[in-house]
């Protein structure tokens, strides 16, 4: 592999990496040589995923830490534990998130708050905790996971769309304050990706055929489609890429 994209010796934390997109991004980073801190909320699933990664990449390169990304004290303690027990973080991927579908006029305040807390406030909390360590070292990469809903609204997705739009400007806000300390912060905005989160949509024949027609690439994305862009944004190959949202969506956001 070109040394430009080689992540050997770099330590990466990927939130929500026990399954789905986070897991696939974690695999991509590990394949490029990174040492990983896997993360989730469900300890059993995290332990299972860690065991599978250890088999492929070896005990020394695979670590796991569980904490709730919406709990400020737990986030600070979790990140401090990684820095003291595992090592200095070079890469953070803010991936963990949730979906909630309901018409805006019926949406309960608690559901709005939960989606904003999990999909937007968490990226601020984990990003802030990690940046406090990266800034004095003057090195780091932060990748926030956005969505096509960063740019496009859709009925029943109001809280999610609002949070993912916020991710765009959080990425810019982090860049405004931290890029001068040699930290590159960018976002990956996946299109419709076949994961546990979207299984019901894949199973819905009408929705599935709408996706295939609406996407120039005429297919759902796979979690593996996100690994290459994540490796690029985690590597020296993107050292002058700052504050961008990269859409990985089979072209969905460039056609109407
Ligand atoms: P998923 O539901 O398969 O995985 C989400 C992960 O986040 C799980 O490991 C879960 O344990 C973790 N998580 C959720 N809330 C948490 C909390 N409070 N504390 C700690 N961990 C928590 O979801 P998927 O599909 O892999 O999505 C990952 C990211 O990609 C999300 O940010 C999602 O919004 C985004 N995305 C997904 C798309 C898709 O089509 N699946 C499209 C665009 C963006």
mmCIF file of C-alpha atoms and ligand atoms in Angstrom:
data_model
loop_
_atom_site.group_PDB
_atom_site.id
_atom_site.type_symbol
_atom_site.label_atom_id
_atom_site.label_comp_id
_atom_site.label_asym_id
_atom_site.label_seq_id
_atom_site.Cartn_x
_atom_site.Cartn_y
_atom_site.Cartn_z
ATOM 1 C CA UNK A 1 0.000 0.000 0.000
ATOM 2 C CA UNK A 2 1.119 3.569 -0.613
ATOM 3 C CA UNK A 3 2.587 5.043 2.589
ATOM 4 C CA UNK A 4 0.224 7.989 2.049
ATOM 5 C CA UNK A 5 -2.697 5.860 3.279
ATOM 6 C CA UNK A 6 -0.768 3.659 5.715
ATOM 7 C CA UNK A 7 -2.217 3.839 9.241
ATOM 8 C CA UNK A 8 0.358 1.591 10.929
ATOM 9 C CA UNK A 9 0.962 2.744 14.499
ATOM 10 C CA UNK A 10 -2.052 5.087 14.542
ATOM 11 C CA UNK A 11 -4.660 4.647 17.262
ATOM 12 C CA UNK A 12 -8.302 5.102 16.206
ATOM 13 C CA UNK A 13 -11.531 5.228 18.231
ATOM 14 C CA UNK A 14 -14.701 4.457 16.242
ATOM 15 C CA UNK A 15 -17.911 5.016 18.209
ATOM 16 C CA UNK A 16 -20.717 2.501 17.635
ATOM 17 C CA UNK A 17 -18.338 0.020 16.010
ATOM 18 C CA UNK A 18 -19.834 -3.247 17.289
ATOM 19 C CA UNK A 19 -21.987 -3.437 14.139
ATOM 20 C CA UNK A 20 -23.091 -1.714 10.914
ATOM 21 C CA UNK A 21 -21.236 1.195 9.379
ATOM 22 C CA UNK A 22 -18.983 1.733 12.409
ATOM 23 C CA UNK A 23 -17.819 -1.855 12.355
ATOM 24 C CA UNK A 24 -17.031 -1.663 8.654
ATOM 25 C CA UNK A 25 -15.106 1.598 9.050
ATOM 26 C CA UNK A 26 -13.185 -0.002 11.941
ATOM 27 C CA UNK A 27 -12.282 -2.956 9.688
ATOM 28 C CA UNK A 28 -11.121 -0.586 6.953
ATOM 29 C CA UNK A 29 -8.879 1.306 9.366
ATOM 30 C CA UNK A 30 -7.483 -1.949 10.810
ATOM 31 C CA UNK A 31 -6.813 -3.300 7.295
ATOM 32 C CA UNK A 32 -4.807 -0.108 6.662
ATOM 33 C CA UNK A 33 -2.718 -0.890 9.778
ATOM 34 C CA UNK A 34 -4.405 1.088 12.563
ATOM 35 C CA UNK A 35 -4.683 -0.042 16.171
ATOM 36 C CA UNK A 36 -8.340 0.159 17.173
ATOM 37 C CA UNK A 37 -10.507 1.053 20.088
ATOM 38 C CA UNK A 38 -13.891 -0.503 19.387
ATOM 39 C CA UNK A 39 -16.823 1.122 21.141
ATOM 40 C CA UNK A 40 -20.500 0.494 21.864
ATOM 41 C CA UNK A 41 -23.089 0.552 24.587
ATOM 42 C CA UNK A 42 -23.987 -3.136 24.678
ATOM 43 C CA UNK A 43 -21.040 -4.842 26.436
ATOM 44 C CA UNK A 44 -21.912 -8.376 25.231
ATOM 45 C CA UNK A 45 -22.047 -7.367 21.576
ATOM 46 C CA UNK A 46 -18.879 -5.311 21.946
ATOM 47 C CA UNK A 47 -17.038 -8.265 23.516
ATOM 48 C CA UNK A 48 -18.203 -10.506 20.658
ATOM 49 C CA UNK A 49 -17.046 -8.027 18.003
ATOM 50 C CA UNK A 50 -13.724 -7.559 19.786
ATOM 51 C CA UNK A 51 -13.129 -11.336 19.762
ATOM 52 C CA UNK A 52 -13.770 -11.444 15.987
ATOM 53 C CA UNK A 53 -11.380 -8.538 15.382
ATOM 54 C CA UNK A 54 -8.697 -10.096 17.641
ATOM 55 C CA UNK A 55 -8.817 -13.255 15.525
ATOM 56 C CA UNK A 56 -8.059 -11.202 12.401
ATOM 57 C CA UNK A 57 -5.728 -8.490 13.671
ATOM 58 C CA UNK A 58 -4.265 -9.861 16.932
ATOM 59 C CA UNK A 59 -4.773 -9.056 20.614
ATOM 60 C CA UNK A 60 -2.366 -6.107 20.743
ATOM 61 C CA UNK A 61 -4.089 -4.034 18.054
ATOM 62 C CA UNK A 62 -7.694 -4.406 19.251
ATOM 63 C CA UNK A 63 -9.119 -2.713 22.337
ATOM 64 C CA UNK A 64 -12.695 -2.034 23.429
ATOM 65 C CA UNK A 65 -14.337 0.539 25.663
ATOM 66 C CA UNK A 66 -18.075 0.891 26.409
ATOM 67 C CA UNK A 67 -19.772 4.169 27.317
ATOM 68 C CA UNK A 68 -22.949 6.094 26.563
ATOM 69 C CA UNK A 69 -22.058 8.859 24.096
ATOM 70 C CA UNK A 70 -24.856 11.071 25.433
ATOM 71 C CA UNK A 71 -23.542 11.017 29.030
ATOM 72 C CA UNK A 72 -20.971 13.797 29.448
ATOM 73 C CA UNK A 73 -19.246 12.307 32.507
ATOM 74 C CA UNK A 74 -19.124 8.832 30.934
ATOM 75 C CA UNK A 75 -17.658 10.267 27.693
ATOM 76 C CA UNK A 76 -14.903 12.157 29.546
ATOM 77 C CA UNK A 77 -14.082 9.109 31.693
ATOM 78 C CA UNK A 78 -14.111 6.770 28.667
ATOM 79 C CA UNK A 79 -11.782 8.969 26.583
ATOM 80 C CA UNK A 80 -9.426 9.526 29.545
ATOM 81 C CA UNK A 81 -9.343 5.767 30.134
ATOM 82 C CA UNK A 82 -8.336 5.168 26.486
ATOM 83 C CA UNK A 83 -5.606 7.814 26.648
ATOM 84 C CA UNK A 84 -4.144 6.435 29.893
ATOM 85 C CA UNK A 85 -4.669 2.682 29.385
ATOM 86 C CA UNK A 86 -4.292 2.245 25.603
ATOM 87 C CA UNK A 87 -2.447 5.302 24.273
ATOM 88 C CA UNK A 88 -2.683 8.617 22.456
ATOM 89 C CA UNK A 89 -5.616 8.804 20.041
ATOM 90 C CA UNK A 90 -4.707 9.824 16.476
ATOM 91 C CA UNK A 91 -8.139 9.310 14.913
ATOM 92 C CA UNK A 92 -11.724 9.687 16.137
ATOM 93 C CA UNK A 93 -14.730 8.573 14.092
ATOM 94 C CA UNK A 94 -18.002 9.925 15.533
ATOM 95 C CA UNK A 95 -20.263 7.242 14.076
ATOM 96 C CA UNK A 96 -22.801 6.038 16.669
ATOM 97 C CA UNK A 97 -26.329 7.233 15.953
ATOM 98 C CA UNK A 98 -30.016 6.380 15.972
ATOM 99 C CA UNK A 99 -33.032 6.876 13.737
ATOM 100 C CA UNK A 100 -36.616 7.796 14.673
ATOM 101 C CA UNK A 101 -39.442 8.082 12.142
ATOM 102 C CA UNK A 102 -42.552 10.086 13.002
ATOM 103 C CA UNK A 103 -44.473 13.011 11.502
ATOM 104 C CA UNK A 104 -43.123 16.298 12.904
ATOM 105 C CA UNK A 105 -46.524 17.408 14.158
ATOM 106 C CA UNK A 106 -46.781 14.285 16.358
ATOM 107 C CA UNK A 107 -43.144 14.121 17.449
ATOM 108 C CA UNK A 108 -42.737 14.081 21.248
ATOM 109 C CA UNK A 109 -40.197 16.391 22.860
ATOM 110 C CA UNK A 110 -38.387 13.379 24.442
ATOM 111 C CA UNK A 111 -37.901 11.734 21.030
ATOM 112 C CA UNK A 112 -36.606 14.984 19.514
ATOM 113 C CA UNK A 113 -34.185 15.385 22.447
ATOM 114 C CA UNK A 114 -33.012 11.764 22.243
ATOM 115 C CA UNK A 115 -32.208 11.988 18.519
ATOM 116 C CA UNK A 116 -30.421 15.348 18.855
ATOM 117 C CA UNK A 117 -28.475 14.094 21.895
ATOM 118 C CA UNK A 118 -27.395 10.841 20.220
ATOM 119 C CA UNK A 119 -26.684 12.159 16.710
ATOM 120 C CA UNK A 120 -25.367 15.687 17.337
ATOM 121 C CA UNK A 121 -24.554 16.483 20.981
ATOM 122 C CA UNK A 122 -22.577 13.218 21.226
ATOM 123 C CA UNK A 123 -20.224 14.331 18.424
ATOM 124 C CA UNK A 124 -19.617 17.567 20.344
ATOM 125 C CA UNK A 125 -19.020 15.683 23.623
ATOM 126 C CA UNK A 126 -16.733 12.946 22.267
ATOM 127 C CA UNK A 127 -15.037 15.421 19.890
ATOM 128 C CA UNK A 128 -14.359 17.859 22.730
ATOM 129 C CA UNK A 129 -12.994 15.147 25.034
ATOM 130 C CA UNK A 130 -10.653 13.806 22.337
ATOM 131 C CA UNK A 131 -9.594 17.273 21.115
ATOM 132 C CA UNK A 132 -8.480 18.180 24.645
ATOM 133 C CA UNK A 133 -5.801 15.489 24.201
ATOM 134 C CA UNK A 134 -5.081 16.087 20.486
ATOM 135 C CA UNK A 135 -4.676 19.887 20.642
ATOM 136 C CA UNK A 136 -1.517 19.971 22.815
ATOM 137 C CA UNK A 137 -0.014 17.232 20.586
ATOM 138 C CA UNK A 138 -0.842 19.286 17.458
ATOM 139 C CA UNK A 139 -1.998 16.214 15.522
ATOM 140 C CA UNK A 140 -5.258 14.410 14.891
ATOM 141 C CA UNK A 141 -8.055 13.422 12.533
ATOM 142 C CA UNK A 142 -11.744 13.618 13.381
ATOM 143 C CA UNK A 143 -14.338 12.112 11.041
ATOM 144 C CA UNK A 144 -17.982 12.875 11.803
ATOM 145 C CA UNK A 145 -20.613 10.639 10.219
ATOM 146 C CA UNK A 146 -23.278 12.782 8.578
ATOM 147 C CA UNK A 147 -25.929 11.559 6.094
ATOM 148 C CA UNK A 148 -27.672 12.538 2.866
ATOM 149 C CA UNK A 149 -30.150 14.018 5.373
ATOM 150 C CA UNK A 150 -27.429 16.601 6.086
ATOM 151 C CA UNK A 151 -28.579 18.189 2.803
ATOM 152 C CA UNK A 152 -31.984 16.655 2.044
ATOM 153 C CA UNK A 153 -35.100 16.603 4.198
ATOM 154 C CA UNK A 154 -37.676 13.862 4.023
ATOM 155 C CA UNK A 155 -41.070 13.482 5.733
ATOM 156 C CA UNK A 156 -40.948 11.790 9.202
ATOM 157 C CA UNK A 157 -37.190 12.355 9.653
ATOM 158 C CA UNK A 158 -37.255 15.866 11.143
ATOM 159 C CA UNK A 159 -35.110 15.344 14.263
ATOM 160 C CA UNK A 160 -32.607 13.194 12.358
ATOM 161 C CA UNK A 161 -32.369 15.731 9.507
ATOM 162 C CA UNK A 162 -31.885 18.547 12.006
ATOM 163 C CA UNK A 163 -29.146 16.645 13.840
ATOM 164 C CA UNK A 164 -27.333 15.637 10.644
ATOM 165 C CA UNK A 165 -27.538 19.197 9.299
ATOM 166 C CA UNK A 166 -25.978 20.215 12.612
ATOM 167 C CA UNK A 167 -23.151 17.731 12.005
ATOM 168 C CA UNK A 168 -22.204 19.709 8.871
ATOM 169 C CA UNK A 169 -21.777 22.915 10.816
ATOM 170 C CA UNK A 170 -20.212 21.229 13.853
ATOM 171 C CA UNK A 171 -17.587 19.905 11.408
ATOM 172 C CA UNK A 172 -17.035 23.488 10.226
ATOM 173 C CA UNK A 173 -17.011 24.867 13.791
ATOM 174 C CA UNK A 174 -14.391 22.321 14.884
ATOM 175 C CA UNK A 175 -12.354 23.228 11.779
ATOM 176 C CA UNK A 176 -12.541 26.950 12.562
ATOM 177 C CA UNK A 177 -11.063 26.377 16.024
ATOM 178 C CA UNK A 178 -8.831 23.315 15.682
ATOM 179 C CA UNK A 179 -7.463 23.188 12.097
ATOM 180 C CA UNK A 180 -4.690 25.620 13.086
ATOM 181 C CA UNK A 181 -3.461 22.985 15.544
ATOM 182 C CA UNK A 182 -3.029 20.476 12.706
ATOM 183 C CA UNK A 183 -6.246 18.599 13.380
ATOM 184 C CA UNK A 184 -8.248 17.784 10.252
ATOM 185 C CA UNK A 185 -11.981 17.481 10.835
ATOM 186 C CA UNK A 186 -14.219 16.263 8.013
ATOM 187 C CA UNK A 187 -17.515 14.440 7.628
ATOM 188 C CA UNK A 188 -18.584 11.424 5.607
ATOM 189 C CA UNK A 189 -22.216 11.576 4.512
ATOM 190 C CA UNK A 190 -23.442 8.089 3.584
ATOM 191 C CA UNK A 191 -26.397 7.604 1.288
ATOM 192 C CA UNK A 192 -28.810 4.727 1.859
ATOM 193 C CA UNK A 193 -26.673 1.929 3.270
ATOM 194 C CA UNK A 194 -27.981 -1.568 3.968
ATOM 195 C CA UNK A 195 -27.504 -2.101 7.748
ATOM 196 C CA UNK A 196 -29.591 -3.127 10.795
ATOM 197 C CA UNK A 197 -30.821 0.488 10.917
ATOM 198 C CA UNK A 198 -32.275 0.260 7.386
ATOM 199 C CA UNK A 199 -33.268 -3.430 7.196
ATOM 200 C CA UNK A 200 -36.994 -2.578 7.368
ATOM 201 C CA UNK A 201 -36.617 -0.208 4.393
ATOM 202 C CA UNK A 202 -34.772 -2.829 2.356
ATOM 203 C CA UNK A 203 -37.616 -5.265 3.088
ATOM 204 C CA UNK A 204 -40.255 -2.733 1.953
ATOM 205 C CA UNK A 205 -40.651 -3.489 -1.798
ATOM 206 C CA UNK A 206 -42.027 -0.045 -2.652
ATOM 207 C CA UNK A 207 -39.327 1.864 -0.760
ATOM 208 C CA UNK A 208 -36.634 -0.415 -2.128
ATOM 209 C CA UNK A 209 -37.649 0.250 -5.725
ATOM 210 C CA UNK A 210 -37.806 4.018 -5.007
ATOM 211 C CA UNK A 211 -34.200 3.880 -3.711
ATOM 212 C CA UNK A 212 -32.988 1.962 -6.751
ATOM 213 C CA UNK A 213 -34.625 4.515 -9.083
ATOM 214 C CA UNK A 214 -33.549 7.556 -7.046
ATOM 215 C CA UNK A 215 -29.859 6.536 -6.839
ATOM 216 C CA UNK A 216 -27.797 7.009 -10.039
ATOM 217 C CA UNK A 217 -25.650 4.010 -9.032
ATOM 218 C CA UNK A 218 -28.932 2.009 -8.901
ATOM 219 C CA UNK A 219 -28.142 0.123 -5.697
ATOM 220 C CA UNK A 220 -28.015 0.408 -1.917
ATOM 221 C CA UNK A 221 -24.616 1.204 -0.479
ATOM 222 C CA UNK A 222 -22.839 -1.354 1.667
ATOM 223 C CA UNK A 223 -20.962 -0.556 4.886
ATOM 224 C CA UNK A 224 -17.782 -1.596 3.035
ATOM 225 C CA UNK A 225 -18.324 1.314 0.581
ATOM 226 C CA UNK A 226 -17.443 3.697 3.432
ATOM 227 C CA UNK A 227 -14.120 2.118 4.386
ATOM 228 C CA UNK A 228 -12.032 3.705 1.587
ATOM 229 C CA UNK A 229 -13.170 7.286 2.259
ATOM 230 C CA UNK A 230 -12.636 6.730 6.013
ATOM 231 C CA UNK A 231 -9.078 5.455 5.469
ATOM 232 C CA UNK A 232 -8.343 8.476 3.266
ATOM 233 C CA UNK A 233 -9.684 10.956 5.840
ATOM 234 C CA UNK A 234 -7.779 9.184 8.660
ATOM 235 C CA UNK A 235 -4.487 9.194 6.746
ATOM 236 C CA UNK A 236 -1.752 11.607 5.700
ATOM 237 C CA UNK A 237 -3.411 11.571 2.261
ATOM 238 C CA UNK A 238 -5.930 14.156 3.522
ATOM 239 C CA UNK A 239 -3.669 16.521 5.476
ATOM 240 C CA UNK A 240 -4.995 19.657 3.676
ATOM 241 C CA UNK A 241 -8.652 18.579 3.581
ATOM 242 C CA UNK A 242 -10.497 20.638 6.195
ATOM 243 C CA UNK A 243 -14.153 20.967 7.155
ATOM 244 C CA UNK A 244 -15.596 19.092 4.167
ATOM 245 C CA UNK A 245 -18.653 16.868 3.956
ATOM 246 C CA UNK A 246 -17.954 14.040 1.511
ATOM 247 C CA UNK A 247 -21.129 12.414 0.172
ATOM 248 C CA UNK A 248 -20.802 8.656 -0.394
ATOM 249 C CA UNK A 249 -24.259 8.137 -1.814
ATOM 250 C CA UNK A 250 -24.083 6.602 -5.301
ATOM 251 C CA UNK A 251 -24.865 10.092 -6.626
ATOM 252 C CA UNK A 252 -28.219 10.556 -4.864
ATOM 253 C CA UNK A 253 -27.582 14.172 -3.829
ATOM 254 C CA UNK A 254 -26.485 15.330 -7.294
ATOM 255 C CA UNK A 255 -29.669 14.444 -9.164
ATOM 256 C CA UNK A 256 -33.354 15.233 -8.712
HETATM 257 P P1 LIG B 1 -26.590 0.802 13.640
HETATM 258 O O1 LIG B 1 -27.870 0.992 14.374
HETATM 259 O O2 LIG B 1 -26.344 -0.492 12.909
HETATM 260 O O3 LIG B 1 -25.352 1.058 14.629
HETATM 261 C C1 LIG B 1 -25.337 2.170 15.487
HETATM 262 C C2 LIG B 1 -24.333 1.950 16.594
HETATM 263 O O4 LIG B 1 -24.375 3.083 17.473
HETATM 264 C C3 LIG B 1 -24.616 0.724 17.438
HETATM 265 O O5 LIG B 1 -23.394 0.047 17.661
HETATM 266 C C4 LIG B 1 -25.159 1.310 18.741
HETATM 267 O O6 LIG B 1 -24.858 0.526 19.885
HETATM 268 C C5 LIG B 1 -24.419 2.628 18.809
HETATM 269 N N1 LIG B 1 -25.120 3.611 19.669
HETATM 270 C C6 LIG B 1 -26.356 4.153 19.495
HETATM 271 N N2 LIG B 1 -26.654 4.981 20.516
HETATM 272 C C7 LIG B 1 -25.583 4.968 21.368
HETATM 273 C C8 LIG B 1 -25.287 5.605 22.611
HETATM 274 N N3 LIG B 1 -26.144 6.441 23.205
HETATM 275 N N4 LIG B 1 -24.090 5.351 23.194
HETATM 276 C C9 LIG B 1 -23.222 4.509 22.631
HETATM 277 N N5 LIG B 1 -23.428 3.877 21.453
HETATM 278 C C10 LIG B 1 -24.606 4.086 20.827
HETATM 279 O O7 LIG B 1 -26.504 2.048 12.658
HETATM 280 P P2 LIG B 1 -25.735 2.291 11.270
HETATM 281 O O8 LIG B 1 -26.710 2.169 10.187
HETATM 282 O O9 LIG B 1 -24.492 1.503 11.219
HETATM 283 O O10 LIG B 1 -25.400 3.855 11.417
HETATM 284 C C11 LIG B 1 -24.158 4.351 11.879
HETATM 285 C C12 LIG B 1 -24.087 5.840 11.574
HETATM 286 O O11 LIG B 1 -24.241 6.060 10.177
HETATM 287 C C13 LIG B 1 -25.172 6.675 12.267
HETATM 288 O O12 LIG B 1 -24.620 7.931 12.638
HETATM 289 C C14 LIG B 1 -26.199 6.864 11.161
HETATM 290 O O13 LIG B 1 -26.976 8.012 11.365
HETATM 291 C C15 LIG B 1 -25.288 7.005 9.973
HETATM 292 N N6 LIG B 1 -25.932 6.752 8.694
HETATM 293 C C16 LIG B 1 -26.509 5.544 8.398
HETATM 294 C C17 LIG B 1 -27.084 5.347 7.142
HETATM 295 C C18 LIG B 1 -27.693 4.056 6.744
HETATM 296 O O14 LIG B 1 -28.267 4.001 5.648
HETATM 297 N N7 LIG B 1 -27.602 2.989 7.546
HETATM 298 C C19 LIG B 1 -27.112 6.423 6.145
HETATM 299 C C20 LIG B 1 -26.499 7.651 6.574
HETATM 300 C C21 LIG B 1 -25.928 7.787 7.791
#
